[in-house]
PDB file of C-alpha atoms in Angstrom:
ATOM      1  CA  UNK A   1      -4.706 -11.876 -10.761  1.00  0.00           C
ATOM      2  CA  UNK A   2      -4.092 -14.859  -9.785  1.00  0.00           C
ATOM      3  CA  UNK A   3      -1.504 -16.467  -7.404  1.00  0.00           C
ATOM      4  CA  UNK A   4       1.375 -17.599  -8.908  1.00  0.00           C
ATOM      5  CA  UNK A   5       5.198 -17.961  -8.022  1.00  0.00           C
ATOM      6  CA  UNK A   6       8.144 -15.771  -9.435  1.00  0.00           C
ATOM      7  CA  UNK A   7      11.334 -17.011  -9.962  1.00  0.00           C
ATOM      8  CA  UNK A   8      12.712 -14.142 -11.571  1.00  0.00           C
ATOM      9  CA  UNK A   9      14.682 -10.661 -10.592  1.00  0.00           C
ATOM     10  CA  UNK A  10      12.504  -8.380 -11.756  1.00  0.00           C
ATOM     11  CA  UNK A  11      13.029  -4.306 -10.915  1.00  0.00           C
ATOM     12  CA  UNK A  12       9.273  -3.762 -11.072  1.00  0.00           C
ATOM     13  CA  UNK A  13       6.143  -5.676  -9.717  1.00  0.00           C
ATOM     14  CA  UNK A  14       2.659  -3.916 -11.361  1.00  0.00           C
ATOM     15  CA  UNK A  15       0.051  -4.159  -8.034  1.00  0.00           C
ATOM     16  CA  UNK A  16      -3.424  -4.648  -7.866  1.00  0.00           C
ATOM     17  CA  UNK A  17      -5.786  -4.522  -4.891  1.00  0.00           C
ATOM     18  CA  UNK A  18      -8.696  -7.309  -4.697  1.00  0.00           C
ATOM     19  CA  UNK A  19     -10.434  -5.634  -1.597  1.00  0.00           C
ATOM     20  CA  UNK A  20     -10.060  -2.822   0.928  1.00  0.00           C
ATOM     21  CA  UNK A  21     -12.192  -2.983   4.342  1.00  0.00           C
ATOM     22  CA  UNK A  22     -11.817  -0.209   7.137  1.00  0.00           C
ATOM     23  CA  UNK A  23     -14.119   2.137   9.116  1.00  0.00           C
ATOM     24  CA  UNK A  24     -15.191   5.417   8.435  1.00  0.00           C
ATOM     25  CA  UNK A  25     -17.385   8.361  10.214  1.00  0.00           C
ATOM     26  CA  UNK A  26     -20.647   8.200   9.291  1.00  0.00           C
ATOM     27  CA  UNK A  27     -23.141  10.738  10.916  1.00  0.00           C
ATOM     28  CA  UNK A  28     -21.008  10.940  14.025  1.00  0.00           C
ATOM     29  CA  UNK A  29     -20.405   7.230  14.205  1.00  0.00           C
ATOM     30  CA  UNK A  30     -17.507   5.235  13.682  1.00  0.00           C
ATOM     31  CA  UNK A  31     -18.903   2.440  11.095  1.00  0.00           C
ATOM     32  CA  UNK A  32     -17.673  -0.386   8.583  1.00  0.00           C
ATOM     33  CA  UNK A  33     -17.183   0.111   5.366  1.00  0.00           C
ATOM     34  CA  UNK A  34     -15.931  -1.381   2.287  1.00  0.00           C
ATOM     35  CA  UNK A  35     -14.357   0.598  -0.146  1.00  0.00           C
ATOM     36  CA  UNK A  36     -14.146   0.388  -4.017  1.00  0.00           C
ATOM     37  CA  UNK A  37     -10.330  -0.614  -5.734  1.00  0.00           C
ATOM     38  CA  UNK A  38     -12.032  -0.834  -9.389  1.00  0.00           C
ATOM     39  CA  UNK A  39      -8.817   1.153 -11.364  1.00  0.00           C
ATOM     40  CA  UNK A  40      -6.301   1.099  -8.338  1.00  0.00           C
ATOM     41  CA  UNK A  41      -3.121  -0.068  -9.645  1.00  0.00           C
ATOM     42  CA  UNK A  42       0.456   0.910  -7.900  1.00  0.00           C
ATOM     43  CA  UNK A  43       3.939  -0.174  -8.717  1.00  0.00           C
ATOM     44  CA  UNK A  44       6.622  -1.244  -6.532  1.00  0.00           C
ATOM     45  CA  UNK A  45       9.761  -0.187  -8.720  1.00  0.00           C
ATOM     46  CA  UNK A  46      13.842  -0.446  -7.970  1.00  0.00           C
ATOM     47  CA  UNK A  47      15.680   2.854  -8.723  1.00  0.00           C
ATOM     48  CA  UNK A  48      18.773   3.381 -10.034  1.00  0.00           C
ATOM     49  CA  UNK A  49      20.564   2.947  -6.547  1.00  0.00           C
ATOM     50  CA  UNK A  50      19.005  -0.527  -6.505  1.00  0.00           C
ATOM     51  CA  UNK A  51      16.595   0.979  -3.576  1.00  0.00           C
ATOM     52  CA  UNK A  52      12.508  -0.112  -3.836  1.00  0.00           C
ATOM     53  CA  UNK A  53       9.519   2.435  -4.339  1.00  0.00           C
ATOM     54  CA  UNK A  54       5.822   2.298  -3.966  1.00  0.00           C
ATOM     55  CA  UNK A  55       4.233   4.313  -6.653  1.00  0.00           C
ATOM     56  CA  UNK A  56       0.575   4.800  -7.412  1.00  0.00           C
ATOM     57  CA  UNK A  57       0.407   3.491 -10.924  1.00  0.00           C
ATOM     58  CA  UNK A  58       0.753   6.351 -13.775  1.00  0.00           C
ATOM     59  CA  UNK A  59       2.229   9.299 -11.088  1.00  0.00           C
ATOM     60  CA  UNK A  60       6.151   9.039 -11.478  1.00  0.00           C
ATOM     61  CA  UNK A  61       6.385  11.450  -8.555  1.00  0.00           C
ATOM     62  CA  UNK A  62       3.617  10.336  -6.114  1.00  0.00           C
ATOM     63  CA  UNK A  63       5.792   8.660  -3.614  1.00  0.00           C
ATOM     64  CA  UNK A  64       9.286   8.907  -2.839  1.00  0.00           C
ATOM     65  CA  UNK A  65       8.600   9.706   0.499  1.00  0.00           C
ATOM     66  CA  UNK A  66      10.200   6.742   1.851  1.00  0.00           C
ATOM     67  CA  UNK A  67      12.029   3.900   0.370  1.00  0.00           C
ATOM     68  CA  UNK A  68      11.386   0.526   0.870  1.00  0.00           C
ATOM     69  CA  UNK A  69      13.521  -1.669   3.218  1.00  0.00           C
ATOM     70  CA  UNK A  70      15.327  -4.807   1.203  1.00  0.00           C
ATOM     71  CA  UNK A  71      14.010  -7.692   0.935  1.00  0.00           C
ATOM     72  CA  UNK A  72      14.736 -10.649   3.489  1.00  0.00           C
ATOM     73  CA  UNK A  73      15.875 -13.909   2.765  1.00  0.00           C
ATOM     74  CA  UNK A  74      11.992 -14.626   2.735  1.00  0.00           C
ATOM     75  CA  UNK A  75      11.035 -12.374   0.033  1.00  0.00           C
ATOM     76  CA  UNK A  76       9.248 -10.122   2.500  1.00  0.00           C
ATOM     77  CA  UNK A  77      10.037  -6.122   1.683  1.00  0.00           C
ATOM     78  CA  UNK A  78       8.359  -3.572   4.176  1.00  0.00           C
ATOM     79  CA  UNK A  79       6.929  -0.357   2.506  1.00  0.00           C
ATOM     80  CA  UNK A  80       5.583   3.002   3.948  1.00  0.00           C
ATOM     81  CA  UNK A  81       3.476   5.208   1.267  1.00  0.00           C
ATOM     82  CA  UNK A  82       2.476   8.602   1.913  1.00  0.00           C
ATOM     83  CA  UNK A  83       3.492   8.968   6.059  1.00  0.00           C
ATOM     84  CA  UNK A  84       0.440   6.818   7.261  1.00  0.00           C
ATOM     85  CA  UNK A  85       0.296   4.166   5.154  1.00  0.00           C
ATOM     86  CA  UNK A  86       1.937   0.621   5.538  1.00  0.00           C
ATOM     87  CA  UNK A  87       2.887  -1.914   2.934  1.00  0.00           C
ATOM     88  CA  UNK A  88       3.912  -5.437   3.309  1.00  0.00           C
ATOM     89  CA  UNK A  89       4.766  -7.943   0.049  1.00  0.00           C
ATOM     90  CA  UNK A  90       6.104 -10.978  -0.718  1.00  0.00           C
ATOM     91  CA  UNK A  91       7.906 -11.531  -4.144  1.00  0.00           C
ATOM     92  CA  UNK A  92       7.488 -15.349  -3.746  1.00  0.00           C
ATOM     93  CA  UNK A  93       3.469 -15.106  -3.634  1.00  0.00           C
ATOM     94  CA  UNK A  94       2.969 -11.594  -4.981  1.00  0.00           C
ATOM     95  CA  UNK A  95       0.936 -10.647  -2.477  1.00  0.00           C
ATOM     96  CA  UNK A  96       0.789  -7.902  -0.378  1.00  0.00           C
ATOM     97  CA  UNK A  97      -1.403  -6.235   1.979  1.00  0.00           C
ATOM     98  CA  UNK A  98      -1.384  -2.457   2.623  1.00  0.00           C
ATOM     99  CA  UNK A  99      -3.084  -1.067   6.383  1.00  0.00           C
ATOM    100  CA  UNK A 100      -3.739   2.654   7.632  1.00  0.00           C
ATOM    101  CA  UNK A 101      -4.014   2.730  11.325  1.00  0.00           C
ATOM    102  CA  UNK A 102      -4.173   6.299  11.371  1.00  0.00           C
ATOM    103  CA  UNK A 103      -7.656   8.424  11.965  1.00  0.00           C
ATOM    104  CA  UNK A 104      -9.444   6.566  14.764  1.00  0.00           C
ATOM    105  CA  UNK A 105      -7.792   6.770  17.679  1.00  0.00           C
ATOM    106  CA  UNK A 106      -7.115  10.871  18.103  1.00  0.00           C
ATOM    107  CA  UNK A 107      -6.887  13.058  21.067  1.00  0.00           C
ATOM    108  CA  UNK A 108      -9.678  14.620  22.812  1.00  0.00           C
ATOM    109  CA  UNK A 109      -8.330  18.130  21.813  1.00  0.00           C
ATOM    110  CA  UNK A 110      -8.171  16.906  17.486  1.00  0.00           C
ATOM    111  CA  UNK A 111     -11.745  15.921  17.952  1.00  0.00           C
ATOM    112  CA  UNK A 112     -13.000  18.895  19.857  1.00  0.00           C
ATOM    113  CA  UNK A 113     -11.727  20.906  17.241  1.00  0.00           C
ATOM    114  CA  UNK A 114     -13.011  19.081  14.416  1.00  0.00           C
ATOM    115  CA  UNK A 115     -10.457  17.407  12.867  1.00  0.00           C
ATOM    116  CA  UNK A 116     -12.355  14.089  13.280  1.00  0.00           C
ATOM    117  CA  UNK A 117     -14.468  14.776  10.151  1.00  0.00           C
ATOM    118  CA  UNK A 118     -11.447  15.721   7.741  1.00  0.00           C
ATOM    119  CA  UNK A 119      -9.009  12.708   9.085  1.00  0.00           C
ATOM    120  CA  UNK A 120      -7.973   9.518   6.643  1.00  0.00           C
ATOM    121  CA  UNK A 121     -10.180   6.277   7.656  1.00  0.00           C
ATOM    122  CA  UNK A 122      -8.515   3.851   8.661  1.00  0.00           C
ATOM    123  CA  UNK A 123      -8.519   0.545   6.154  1.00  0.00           C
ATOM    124  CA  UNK A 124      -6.843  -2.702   5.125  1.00  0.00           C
ATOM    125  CA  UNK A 125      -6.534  -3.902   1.642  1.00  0.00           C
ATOM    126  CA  UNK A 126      -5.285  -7.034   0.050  1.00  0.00           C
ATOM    127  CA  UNK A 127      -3.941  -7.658  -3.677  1.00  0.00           C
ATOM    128  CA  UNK A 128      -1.220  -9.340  -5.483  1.00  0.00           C
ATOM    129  CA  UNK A 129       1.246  -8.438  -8.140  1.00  0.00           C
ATOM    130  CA  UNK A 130       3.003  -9.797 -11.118  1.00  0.00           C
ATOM    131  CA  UNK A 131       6.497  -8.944 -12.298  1.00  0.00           C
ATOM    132  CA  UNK A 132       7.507  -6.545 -14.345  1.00  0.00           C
ATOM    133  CA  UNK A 133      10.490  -7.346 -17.076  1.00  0.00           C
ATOM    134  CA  UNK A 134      10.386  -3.490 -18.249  1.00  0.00           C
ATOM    135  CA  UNK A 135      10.558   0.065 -16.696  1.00  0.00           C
ATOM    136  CA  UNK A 136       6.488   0.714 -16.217  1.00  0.00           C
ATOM    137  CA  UNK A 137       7.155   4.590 -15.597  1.00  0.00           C
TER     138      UNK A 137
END
């Protein structure tokens, strides 16, 4: 996609990654990674109540977890996606960037026990969206 401006209200913005980096455990050691996007598509949707969603593209119920904050009078809107995951877009650019901070640093007691090896990596990606003019779900 590329980077262009909306001037619109839209209720919808169709979202899709360009790259995700993190780390991940890789025979006992904590290494860089990149990590393949190819069919990842989400969509950040208003409801009825005029409150924002981030969906993973195609899964009506995948998550409601927690709504969206509003936007601010810079187009920013602040997202958080299944507990550990946190979203950040602009409607001016359409770009946002998503980051999981969680499943590095864990207590001595979750990694004695094993929970290491069956923790999320941690990651950023990067993508943009376009606007939406009809209900995607």
């Amino acid at each position: 996609m590329s980077c262009v401006y909306a001037t619109a209200d839209p209720t919808a913005y169709l979202c899709i990654p360009d790259y995700t980096i993190g780390y991940a455990l890789k025979d006992g050691k904590w290494q860089p990674g990149k990590y393949n996007v190819k069919g990842e598509k989400y969509i950040l949707k208003k409801d009825d109540l005029s409150e924002w969603h981030w969906h993973i593209f195609g899964k009506e119920d995948s998550a409601h977890i927690e709504q969206c904050e509003k936007f601010n009078e810079n187009g920013f809107i602040r997202c958080n996606f299944n507990v550990t995951v946190q979203i950040q877009f602009n409607r001016e650019t359409l770009r946002y960037i998503a980051t999981q901070t969680v499943g590095y640093v864990l207590s001595k007691r979750m990694i004695e026990g094993g929970l290491e090896d069956n923790m999320v990596t941690p990651y950023m990606q990067i993508g943009t969206c376009e606007p939406l003019d009809f209900d995607p779900l």
